[in-house]
Amino acid sequence: MSITLNDVSKRFGTKTLFSSLDCTVSSGECLVVTGRNGSGKSTLLKIIARLLKPSSGRVEIRADKTLLRHFEQSLPYIGLISPELAFYDQLTGGENIGLLARARGLEPVREDISRALRAVNLENFSNKYLATYSTGMIQRLRFALLSLIDPPIWLIDEGLSNLDSDGQAMVLALIEARLKQGHLIAMATNGQSEVAYASQIIALP
Amino acid sequence: MLPKSSLYRSITAILKKDFLNELRSYYALSTLIMFILTALSSLSMSLGGITPAPHLLAALLWVILFFSAMAGLSRVFAQEADAGTLFTLKVYALPQAVYFGKLIFSFLLLAGINIILLPLFILFFNIDSPRFLPLLGILLLGSAGLAAVSTLTAAMSAQARGRSSLFTVLTFPLILPQFLSAIRLTGTILSAKPPTTGETLFLAGYAVAAITAGSLLFDFLWSD
């Protein structure tokens, strides 16, 4: 897998968030996007996920040598978690990630869901409604969803937010393990512990 | 291109999610049932036991069904927008699965409403020797077109301000040809005449065209 940014810029009205971004990251590498609040870190991840269009320039995503031109083509290869990613309050944690994995077209069995929840220490909360989860537990559930779907590209926006020290260590271990397995990871963060994994850094002004 | 089994699995996941959400909140169902009961009782009381002519009865039936659908079906996407889960669906669900999952959910909701509405309508308006099955068939055929159009317009209006009125304003012109045809056909059946083949084919054709157009347009709407 590879992601290439070619002269990517984003403007909202007259305000330019960023311009002329160029880089290429491949499987097993980690791109870290840093910058002050409002600099466009989350926007850049959404552009890479093809949820937003750049004002100019191009984002190329390749699986082996094949160029994935459209949103529908790249969707199965990408998983994004961000503070915006909400779950369904009327469903349990296990139902939430199980149904979202099926909505992706996958076929997880009960053991897959348990394993994903166990990896983030939420196995005992599998049958609890989401309305009873704390913000830290919801952040862990986002990582459980990403682990369950396990796409080759992980886009992580503020991955350590709302997590306690155990949760942060668990997420960092998960990131390290996936990089070793050859996943491509792009993170938007200002945390030094995540920057340590960077193969490339884009520092937004 | 994803295999068909993946799309099928994705559609059933969206459908199951919506049913679980609805069964645990009763939001759309309670809105629809309350609207139907209020509309039926107020119309029945204002007419004072008089049974109107078949074509007027047919118009009343479809007006109740249309506005109850407007009250309940806009929630199909608005609820996702309010809860912030629209973004989650965009990131994780297959776009066509979202369209067909929501469409089938809306249709099944309307079908359930038809099954509740029709006996009550016959009872409230003292309709003699009603032809229940042909009437239900026409209601279900009309509901398929209504569900297809409203799924698309609900997605268009979900993130807009004043979305309830926008939803109705967008849906009504699109559904009008089918609405008029369904009223004529229902009036014919209530007059104890057999349904005309032309009108029945038009209703079926409209539903198929609305579902096809909705499926083709939804990807553009979803990714922008």
Tab-separated table of C-alpha atoms in Angstrom:
chain	number	residue	atom	x	y	z
A	1	MET	CA	0.000	0.000	0.000
A	2	SER	CA	1.135	3.579	-0.531
A	3	ILE	CA	-0.272	7.055	-0.157
A	4	THR	CA	1.134	9.924	-2.191
A	5	LEU	CA	0.234	13.564	-1.666
A	6	ASN	CA	0.878	15.630	-4.798
A	7	ASP	CA	0.856	19.393	-4.213
A	8	VAL	CA	-2.194	19.103	-1.917
A	9	SER	CA	-3.819	22.324	-0.718
A	10	LYS	CA	-7.011	23.065	1.154
A	11	ARG	CA	-8.868	26.365	1.377
A	12	PHE	CA	-12.121	27.182	3.130
A	13	GLY	CA	-13.401	30.399	1.535
A	14	THR	CA	-10.504	32.860	1.603
A	15	LYS	CA	-8.636	31.032	4.377
A	16	THR	CA	-5.845	28.709	3.257
A	17	LEU	CA	-5.381	25.869	5.748
A	18	PHE	CA	-2.337	24.363	4.064
A	19	SER	CA	-0.784	24.360	0.616
A	20	SER	CA	1.662	22.434	-1.575
A	21	LEU	CA	1.940	19.318	0.573
A	22	ASP	CA	4.008	16.541	-1.028
A	23	CYS	CA	4.995	13.191	0.417
A	24	THR	CA	4.820	9.436	-0.131
A	25	VAL	CA	4.374	6.846	2.615
A	26	SER	CA	4.292	3.092	2.121
A	27	SER	CA	3.340	-0.046	4.043
A	28	GLY	CA	5.140	-0.337	7.392
A	29	GLU	CA	5.680	3.423	7.553
A	30	CYS	CA	4.072	6.033	9.755
A	31	LEU	CA	3.152	9.557	8.691
A	32	VAL	CA	2.649	11.976	11.566
A	33	VAL	CA	0.836	15.273	10.979
A	34	THR	CA	1.504	17.920	13.623
A	35	GLY	CA	0.373	21.513	13.997
A	36	ARG	CA	-1.476	23.887	16.288
A	37	ASN	CA	-5.246	23.641	16.859
A	38	GLY	CA	-7.143	24.594	13.696
A	39	SER	CA	-4.104	24.084	11.437
A	40	GLY	CA	-5.917	21.399	9.416
A	41	LYS	CA	-4.539	18.096	10.795
A	42	SER	CA	-7.970	16.429	10.918
A	43	THR	CA	-8.874	17.936	7.531
A	44	LEU	CA	-5.755	16.393	5.977
A	45	LEU	CA	-6.656	12.939	7.329
A	46	LYS	CA	-10.188	13.323	5.931
A	47	ILE	CA	-8.698	14.277	2.546
A	48	ILE	CA	-6.512	11.142	2.638
A	49	ALA	CA	-9.654	9.105	3.525
A	50	ARG	CA	-11.430	10.812	0.572
A	51	LEU	CA	-14.150	12.175	2.823
A	52	LEU	CA	-13.126	15.673	1.681
A	53	LYS	CA	-11.723	16.877	-1.628
A	54	PRO	CA	-8.520	18.937	-1.719
A	55	SER	CA	-8.876	22.460	-3.164
A	56	SER	CA	-5.977	21.604	-5.464
A	57	GLY	CA	-3.536	18.751	-5.888
A	58	ARG	CA	-4.097	15.005	-5.723
A	59	VAL	CA	-4.069	12.146	-3.230
A	60	GLU	CA	-3.069	8.841	-4.791
A	61	ILE	CA	-3.712	5.593	-2.948
A	62	ARG	CA	-2.234	2.427	-4.377
A	63	ALA	CA	-2.782	-1.198	-3.456
A	64	ASP	CA	0.350	-2.927	-4.825
A	65	LYS	CA	0.601	-1.206	-8.217
A	66	THR	CA	-3.133	-0.550	-8.662
A	67	LEU	CA	-4.260	3.051	-8.357
A	68	LEU	CA	-7.496	3.312	-6.346
A	69	ARG	CA	-9.230	6.216	-8.034
A	70	HIS	CA	-12.564	6.470	-6.253
A	71	PHE	CA	-13.923	6.587	-2.716
A	72	GLU	CA	-15.657	3.205	-3.138
A	73	GLN	CA	-12.397	1.614	-4.328
A	74	SER	CA	-10.274	2.912	-1.453
A	75	LEU	CA	-12.914	2.434	1.286
A	76	PRO	CA	-12.115	-1.262	2.024
A	77	TYR	CA	-8.429	-0.400	2.560
A	78	ILE	CA	-8.920	2.475	5.011
A	79	GLY	CA	-10.009	2.760	8.624
A	80	LEU	CA	-10.289	6.156	10.278
A	81	ILE	CA	-10.841	6.969	13.919
A	82	SER	CA	-11.292	10.479	15.214
A	83	PRO	CA	-13.119	12.312	18.007
A	84	GLU	CA	-15.957	12.806	15.453
A	85	LEU	CA	-16.529	9.050	15.173
A	86	ALA	CA	-19.672	8.379	17.203
A	87	PHE	CA	-21.347	5.081	18.067
A	88	TYR	CA	-24.994	4.129	18.623
A	89	ASP	CA	-26.185	4.714	22.195
A	90	GLN	CA	-29.011	2.167	21.854
A	91	LEU	CA	-26.586	-0.642	20.960
A	92	THR	CA	-24.032	-2.439	23.130
A	93	GLY	CA	-20.292	-2.047	22.545
A	94	GLY	CA	-20.099	-5.498	20.942
A	95	GLU	CA	-23.126	-4.832	18.713
A	96	ASN	CA	-21.671	-1.484	17.629
A	97	ILE	CA	-18.357	-2.824	16.361
A	98	GLY	CA	-19.877	-6.075	15.039
A	99	LEU	CA	-22.526	-4.283	12.984
A	100	LEU	CA	-20.076	-1.666	11.682
A	101	ALA	CA	-17.684	-4.437	10.582
A	102	ARG	CA	-20.590	-6.142	8.769
A	103	ALA	CA	-21.589	-2.785	7.256
A	104	ARG	CA	-18.044	-2.801	5.795
A	105	GLY	CA	-18.894	-6.149	4.164
A	106	LEU	CA	-16.875	-8.305	6.602
A	107	GLU	CA	-18.151	-11.343	8.464
A	108	PRO	CA	-16.788	-11.234	12.022
A	109	VAL	CA	-17.755	-14.097	14.340
A	110	ARG	CA	-18.342	-13.677	18.093
A	111	GLU	CA	-14.733	-14.683	18.858
A	112	ASP	CA	-13.349	-11.971	16.518
A	113	ILE	CA	-15.422	-9.338	18.330
A	114	SER	CA	-14.334	-10.655	21.754
A	115	ARG	CA	-10.683	-10.622	20.681
A	116	ALA	CA	-10.936	-7.015	19.446
A	117	LEU	CA	-12.577	-5.934	22.714
A	118	ARG	CA	-10.070	-7.909	24.781
A	119	ALA	CA	-7.210	-6.079	23.037
A	120	VAL	CA	-8.473	-2.793	24.503
A	121	ASN	CA	-9.593	-4.212	27.879
A	122	LEU	CA	-13.315	-3.827	27.125
A	123	GLU	CA	-14.300	-7.488	26.992
A	124	ASN	CA	-16.319	-7.227	30.227
A	125	PHE	CA	-18.300	-4.318	28.748
A	126	SER	CA	-19.231	-6.081	25.514
A	127	ASN	CA	-22.910	-6.381	26.481
A	128	LYS	CA	-23.260	-2.934	28.058
A	129	TYR	CA	-25.107	-0.221	26.161
A	130	LEU	CA	-22.906	2.522	24.812
A	131	ALA	CA	-24.799	5.093	26.862
A	132	THR	CA	-23.027	3.641	29.938
A	133	TYR	CA	-19.512	4.075	28.453
A	134	SER	CA	-17.149	6.860	29.564
A	135	THR	CA	-15.335	8.980	26.937
A	136	GLY	CA	-12.155	6.973	27.553
A	137	MET	CA	-14.022	3.710	26.989
A	138	ILE	CA	-15.498	5.089	23.750
A	139	GLN	CA	-11.953	5.914	22.590
A	140	ARG	CA	-10.910	2.327	23.381
A	141	LEU	CA	-13.959	1.076	21.455
A	142	ARG	CA	-12.806	3.082	18.399
A	143	PHE	CA	-9.519	1.176	18.502
A	144	ALA	CA	-11.418	-2.100	18.971
A	145	LEU	CA	-13.363	-1.299	15.773
A	146	LEU	CA	-10.140	-0.547	13.914
A	147	SER	CA	-8.559	-3.807	15.194
A	148	LEU	CA	-11.635	-5.822	14.191
A	149	ILE	CA	-11.772	-4.422	10.662
A	150	ASP	CA	-7.972	-4.263	10.473
A	151	PRO	CA	-7.602	-2.454	7.125
A	152	PRO	CA	-4.059	-2.022	5.754
A	153	ILE	CA	-4.258	1.781	6.204
A	154	TRP	CA	-5.004	3.188	9.676
A	155	LEU	CA	-5.792	6.905	9.947
A	156	ILE	CA	-5.747	8.013	13.580
A	157	ASP	CA	-6.817	11.493	14.638
A	158	GLU	CA	-5.856	12.390	18.233
A	159	GLY	CA	-5.547	8.701	19.127
A	160	LEU	CA	-4.433	9.204	22.724
A	161	SER	CA	-7.115	11.731	23.682
A	162	ASN	CA	-9.275	10.853	26.722
A	163	LEU	CA	-7.183	7.769	27.507
A	164	ASP	CA	-5.587	7.029	30.882
A	165	SER	CA	-1.928	5.961	31.067
A	166	ASP	CA	-2.830	2.259	30.640
A	167	GLY	CA	-4.987	3.093	27.634
A	168	GLN	CA	-2.223	5.202	26.072
A	169	ALA	CA	0.317	2.406	26.519
A	170	MET	CA	-2.134	-0.072	25.002
A	171	VAL	CA	-2.735	2.151	21.933
A	172	LEU	CA	0.973	2.746	21.406
A	173	ALA	CA	1.624	-1.007	21.625
A	174	LEU	CA	-1.176	-1.590	19.084
A	175	ILE	CA	0.349	0.980	16.690
A	176	GLU	CA	3.826	-0.539	17.060
A	177	ALA	CA	2.500	-4.053	16.430
A	178	ARG	CA	0.574	-2.996	13.309
A	179	LEU	CA	3.584	-1.122	11.890
A	180	LYS	CA	5.651	-4.303	12.325
A	181	GLN	CA	2.929	-6.231	10.472
A	182	GLY	CA	3.291	-3.802	7.555
A	183	HIS	CA	0.294	-1.525	8.054
A	184	LEU	CA	0.498	2.059	6.826
A	185	ILE	CA	-0.418	4.453	9.635
A	186	ALA	CA	-1.094	8.189	9.430
A	187	MET	CA	-1.664	10.065	12.672
A	188	ALA	CA	-2.728	13.611	13.465
A	189	THR	CA	-1.297	14.532	16.844
A	190	ASN	CA	0.937	16.802	18.861
A	191	GLY	CA	1.926	14.081	21.340
A	192	GLN	CA	5.650	13.286	21.498
A	193	SER	CA	4.993	9.606	22.195
A	194	GLU	CA	3.255	9.231	18.804
A	195	VAL	CA	5.781	11.405	16.949
A	196	ALA	CA	8.422	8.831	18.014
A	197	TYR	CA	6.930	6.360	15.500
A	198	ALA	CA	7.118	8.788	12.554
A	199	SER	CA	8.807	7.808	9.332
A	200	GLN	CA	7.775	11.178	7.950
A	201	ILE	CA	6.414	14.293	9.621
A	202	ILE	CA	4.221	16.985	8.084
A	203	ALA	CA	4.280	20.018	10.351
A	204	LEU	CA	1.359	22.241	9.395
A	205	PRO	CA	1.872	25.985	9.908
B	1	MET	CA	-15.784	-4.216	-7.031
B	2	LEU	CA	-17.018	-5.982	-3.927
B	3	PRO	CA	-18.597	-9.431	-4.128
B	4	LYS	CA	-22.409	-9.545	-3.925
B	5	SER	CA	-22.294	-11.370	-0.585
B	6	SER	CA	-20.403	-8.399	0.960
B	7	LEU	CA	-23.042	-5.934	-0.227
B	8	TYR	CA	-25.829	-8.212	1.041
B	9	ARG	CA	-24.081	-8.559	4.432
B	10	SER	CA	-23.600	-4.810	4.608
B	11	ILE	CA	-27.284	-4.109	3.776
B	12	THR	CA	-28.498	-6.547	6.440
B	13	ALA	CA	-26.136	-4.948	8.987
B	14	ILE	CA	-27.579	-1.475	8.308
B	15	LEU	CA	-31.109	-2.894	8.472
B	16	LYS	CA	-30.450	-4.771	11.724
B	17	LYS	CA	-28.846	-1.684	13.277
B	18	ASP	CA	-31.873	0.463	12.377
B	19	PHE	CA	-34.348	-2.118	13.704
B	20	LEU	CA	-32.437	-2.563	16.984
B	21	ASN	CA	-32.263	1.224	17.370
B	22	GLU	CA	-35.983	1.564	16.617
B	23	LEU	CA	-37.074	-1.338	18.858
B	24	ARG	CA	-35.100	0.193	21.740
B	25	SER	CA	-36.337	3.758	21.225
B	26	TYR	CA	-39.681	3.496	19.329
B	27	TYR	CA	-39.031	6.980	17.978
B	28	ALA	CA	-40.221	6.668	14.354
B	29	LEU	CA	-42.879	4.033	15.097
B	30	SER	CA	-44.494	6.015	17.923
B	31	THR	CA	-44.464	9.199	15.782
B	32	LEU	CA	-46.128	7.381	12.882
B	33	ILE	CA	-48.758	5.637	15.009
B	34	MET	CA	-49.634	8.792	16.964
B	35	PHE	CA	-49.996	10.751	13.714
B	36	ILE	CA	-52.283	8.104	12.217
B	37	LEU	CA	-54.514	7.867	15.306
B	38	THR	CA	-54.800	11.657	15.624
B	39	ALA	CA	-55.526	12.159	11.915
B	40	LEU	CA	-58.052	9.310	11.725
B	41	SER	CA	-59.993	10.305	14.833
B	42	SER	CA	-60.104	14.028	13.971
B	43	LEU	CA	-61.246	13.334	10.385
B	44	SER	CA	-63.796	10.750	11.472
B	45	MET	CA	-65.256	13.012	14.169
B	46	SER	CA	-65.402	16.060	11.876
B	47	LEU	CA	-67.330	14.041	9.257
B	48	GLY	CA	-69.805	12.913	11.950
B	49	GLY	CA	-70.267	9.334	10.772
B	50	ILE	CA	-70.826	10.222	7.081
B	51	THR	CA	-68.998	7.950	4.642
B	52	PRO	CA	-67.532	10.158	1.881
B	53	ALA	CA	-67.504	9.190	-1.825
B	54	PRO	CA	-64.857	6.557	-2.792
B	55	HIS	CA	-62.456	9.012	-4.472
B	56	LEU	CA	-62.616	11.398	-1.510
B	57	LEU	CA	-61.980	8.450	0.836
B	58	ALA	CA	-58.993	7.441	-1.294
B	59	ALA	CA	-57.577	10.986	-1.130
B	60	LEU	CA	-58.012	11.041	2.663
B	61	LEU	CA	-56.257	7.678	3.025
B	62	TRP	CA	-53.253	8.780	0.970
B	63	VAL	CA	-53.027	12.198	2.622
B	64	ILE	CA	-52.831	10.466	6.030
B	65	LEU	CA	-50.223	8.022	4.732
B	66	PHE	CA	-48.151	10.748	3.037
B	67	PHE	CA	-48.020	13.057	6.054
B	68	SER	CA	-47.378	10.223	8.517
B	69	ALA	CA	-44.474	9.181	6.268
B	70	MET	CA	-43.227	12.790	6.256
B	71	ALA	CA	-43.399	12.836	10.069
B	72	GLY	CA	-41.534	9.556	10.550
B	73	LEU	CA	-39.243	8.889	7.599
B	74	SER	CA	-37.170	12.080	7.781
B	75	ARG	CA	-35.767	10.597	11.019
B	76	VAL	CA	-34.075	7.804	9.058
B	77	PHE	CA	-31.077	10.050	8.364
B	78	ALA	CA	-31.796	12.979	10.720
B	79	GLN	CA	-31.322	10.712	13.742
B	80	GLU	CA	-27.882	9.725	12.413
B	81	ALA	CA	-26.977	13.386	11.892
B	82	ASP	CA	-28.123	14.318	15.430
B	83	ALA	CA	-26.208	11.454	17.040
B	84	GLY	CA	-23.077	12.144	14.967
B	85	THR	CA	-23.184	8.644	13.479
B	86	LEU	CA	-23.613	9.873	9.895
B	87	PHE	CA	-19.830	10.375	9.852
B	88	THR	CA	-19.307	6.834	11.205
B	89	LEU	CA	-21.465	5.386	8.425
B	90	LYS	CA	-19.552	7.399	5.810
B	91	VAL	CA	-16.237	6.041	7.088
B	92	TYR	CA	-17.226	2.397	7.576
B	93	ALA	CA	-20.328	1.440	5.560
B	94	LEU	CA	-20.613	0.736	1.851
B	95	PRO	CA	-22.608	3.644	0.332
B	96	GLN	CA	-25.017	1.408	-1.625
B	97	ALA	CA	-25.628	-0.645	1.507
B	98	VAL	CA	-26.606	2.526	3.377
B	99	TYR	CA	-29.107	3.431	0.628
B	100	PHE	CA	-30.680	-0.020	0.352
B	101	GLY	CA	-30.582	-0.664	4.111
B	102	LYS	CA	-32.379	2.617	4.817
B	103	LEU	CA	-34.777	2.085	1.894
B	104	ILE	CA	-35.802	-1.394	3.089
B	105	PHE	CA	-36.143	-0.114	6.674
B	106	SER	CA	-38.417	2.754	5.506
B	107	PHE	CA	-40.472	0.378	3.361
B	108	LEU	CA	-40.937	-2.135	6.189
B	109	LEU	CA	-41.898	0.692	8.547
B	110	LEU	CA	-44.491	1.935	6.014
B	111	ALA	CA	-45.723	-1.630	5.411
B	112	GLY	CA	-46.287	-2.037	9.153
B	113	ILE	CA	-48.098	1.285	9.231
B	114	ASN	CA	-50.297	0.212	6.290
B	115	ILE	CA	-51.280	-2.948	8.141
B	116	ILE	CA	-52.302	-0.848	11.165
B	117	LEU	CA	-53.838	2.020	9.156
B	118	LEU	CA	-56.054	0.098	6.735
B	119	PRO	CA	-58.314	-1.782	9.245
B	120	LEU	CA	-58.616	1.385	11.353
B	121	PHE	CA	-59.504	3.424	8.244
B	122	ILE	CA	-62.194	0.885	7.238
B	123	LEU	CA	-63.561	0.924	10.799
B	124	PHE	CA	-63.484	4.725	11.325
B	125	PHE	CA	-65.161	5.486	7.968
B	126	ASN	CA	-67.730	2.629	7.990
B	127	ILE	CA	-66.608	1.240	4.627
B	128	ASP	CA	-68.971	-1.584	3.588
B	129	SER	CA	-67.532	-4.818	2.155
B	130	PRO	CA	-63.985	-3.485	1.685
B	131	ARG	CA	-61.614	-5.372	-0.654
B	132	PHE	CA	-58.837	-5.560	1.904
B	133	LEU	CA	-56.113	-7.389	-0.048
B	134	PRO	CA	-56.250	-5.313	-3.286
B	135	LEU	CA	-56.265	-2.158	-1.140
B	136	LEU	CA	-53.279	-3.368	0.886
B	137	GLY	CA	-51.487	-4.321	-2.340
B	138	ILE	CA	-51.899	-0.802	-3.762
B	139	LEU	CA	-50.808	0.747	-0.465
B	140	LEU	CA	-47.658	-1.418	-0.417
B	141	LEU	CA	-46.854	-0.615	-4.057
B	142	GLY	CA	-47.250	3.110	-3.355
B	143	SER	CA	-45.188	2.749	-0.176
B	144	ALA	CA	-42.279	1.264	-2.157
B	145	GLY	CA	-42.070	4.410	-4.329
B	146	LEU	CA	-42.579	6.665	-1.305
B	147	ALA	CA	-39.785	4.878	0.603
B	148	ALA	CA	-37.394	5.138	-2.380
B	149	VAL	CA	-37.959	8.872	-2.878
B	150	SER	CA	-38.003	9.708	0.835
B	151	THR	CA	-34.723	7.820	1.486
B	152	LEU	CA	-32.985	10.038	-1.052
B	153	THR	CA	-34.597	13.300	0.112
B	154	ALA	CA	-34.020	12.411	3.803
B	155	ALA	CA	-30.302	11.951	3.014
B	156	MET	CA	-30.270	15.288	1.141
B	157	SER	CA	-31.933	17.216	3.959
B	158	ALA	CA	-30.365	15.455	6.990
B	159	GLN	CA	-27.718	18.075	7.695
B	160	ALA	CA	-29.718	21.135	6.660
B	161	ARG	CA	-31.325	23.644	8.985
B	162	GLY	CA	-35.136	23.413	8.929
B	163	ARG	CA	-34.782	19.888	7.561
B	164	SER	CA	-38.377	18.770	8.362
B	165	SER	CA	-39.946	21.344	6.058
B	166	LEU	CA	-37.167	20.920	3.491
B	167	PHE	CA	-37.771	17.150	3.501
B	168	THR	CA	-41.488	17.600	2.736
B	169	VAL	CA	-40.837	20.313	0.122
B	170	LEU	CA	-38.282	18.100	-1.663
B	171	THR	CA	-40.340	14.909	-1.445
B	172	PHE	CA	-43.792	16.145	-2.482
B	173	PRO	CA	-43.045	17.208	-6.108
B	174	LEU	CA	-41.118	13.983	-6.712
B	175	ILE	CA	-43.872	11.777	-5.325
B	176	LEU	CA	-46.810	13.718	-6.862
B	177	PRO	CA	-47.255	11.614	-10.055
B	178	GLN	CA	-47.334	8.415	-8.024
B	179	PHE	CA	-49.501	10.016	-5.349
B	180	LEU	CA	-52.208	11.004	-7.866
B	181	SER	CA	-52.110	7.626	-9.561
B	182	ALA	CA	-52.362	5.802	-6.200
B	183	ILE	CA	-55.377	7.937	-5.211
B	184	ARG	CA	-57.155	7.143	-8.514
B	185	LEU	CA	-56.433	3.424	-8.150
B	186	THR	CA	-57.497	3.310	-4.493
B	187	GLY	CA	-60.712	5.162	-5.434
B	188	THR	CA	-61.418	2.576	-8.124
B	189	ILE	CA	-61.020	-0.297	-5.647
B	190	LEU	CA	-63.165	1.481	-3.032
B	191	SER	CA	-65.857	1.831	-5.764
B	192	ALA	CA	-65.885	-1.998	-5.915
B	193	LYS	CA	-64.354	-1.980	-9.431
B	194	PRO	CA	-61.283	-4.013	-10.431
B	195	PRO	CA	-57.976	-2.069	-10.404
B	196	THR	CA	-56.955	-0.846	-13.867
B	197	THR	CA	-53.866	-2.528	-15.321
B	198	GLY	CA	-52.423	0.754	-16.654
B	199	GLU	CA	-52.510	2.523	-13.286
B	200	THR	CA	-51.141	-0.563	-11.467
B	201	LEU	CA	-48.266	-0.842	-13.948
B	202	PHE	CA	-47.563	2.878	-13.587
B	203	LEU	CA	-47.307	2.511	-9.781
B	204	ALA	CA	-44.985	-0.497	-10.097
B	205	GLY	CA	-42.913	1.228	-12.799
B	206	TYR	CA	-42.633	4.387	-10.721
B	207	ALA	CA	-41.384	2.385	-7.719
B	208	VAL	CA	-38.760	0.599	-9.856
B	209	ALA	CA	-37.656	3.887	-11.493
B	210	ALA	CA	-37.465	5.660	-8.109
B	211	ILE	CA	-35.369	2.851	-6.566
B	212	THR	CA	-33.009	2.756	-9.582
B	213	ALA	CA	-32.615	6.554	-9.738
B	214	GLY	CA	-32.099	6.698	-5.959
B	215	SER	CA	-29.378	4.045	-6.115
B	216	LEU	CA	-27.575	5.846	-8.978
B	217	LEU	CA	-27.762	9.275	-7.327
B	218	PHE	CA	-26.966	8.184	-3.774
B	219	ASP	CA	-23.207	7.675	-4.317
B	220	PHE	CA	-22.815	11.289	-5.506
B	221	LEU	CA	-24.874	12.566	-2.601
B	222	TRP	CA	-23.023	10.428	-0.066
B	223	SER	CA	-19.467	11.245	-1.144
B	224	ASP	CA	-20.029	15.042	-1.404
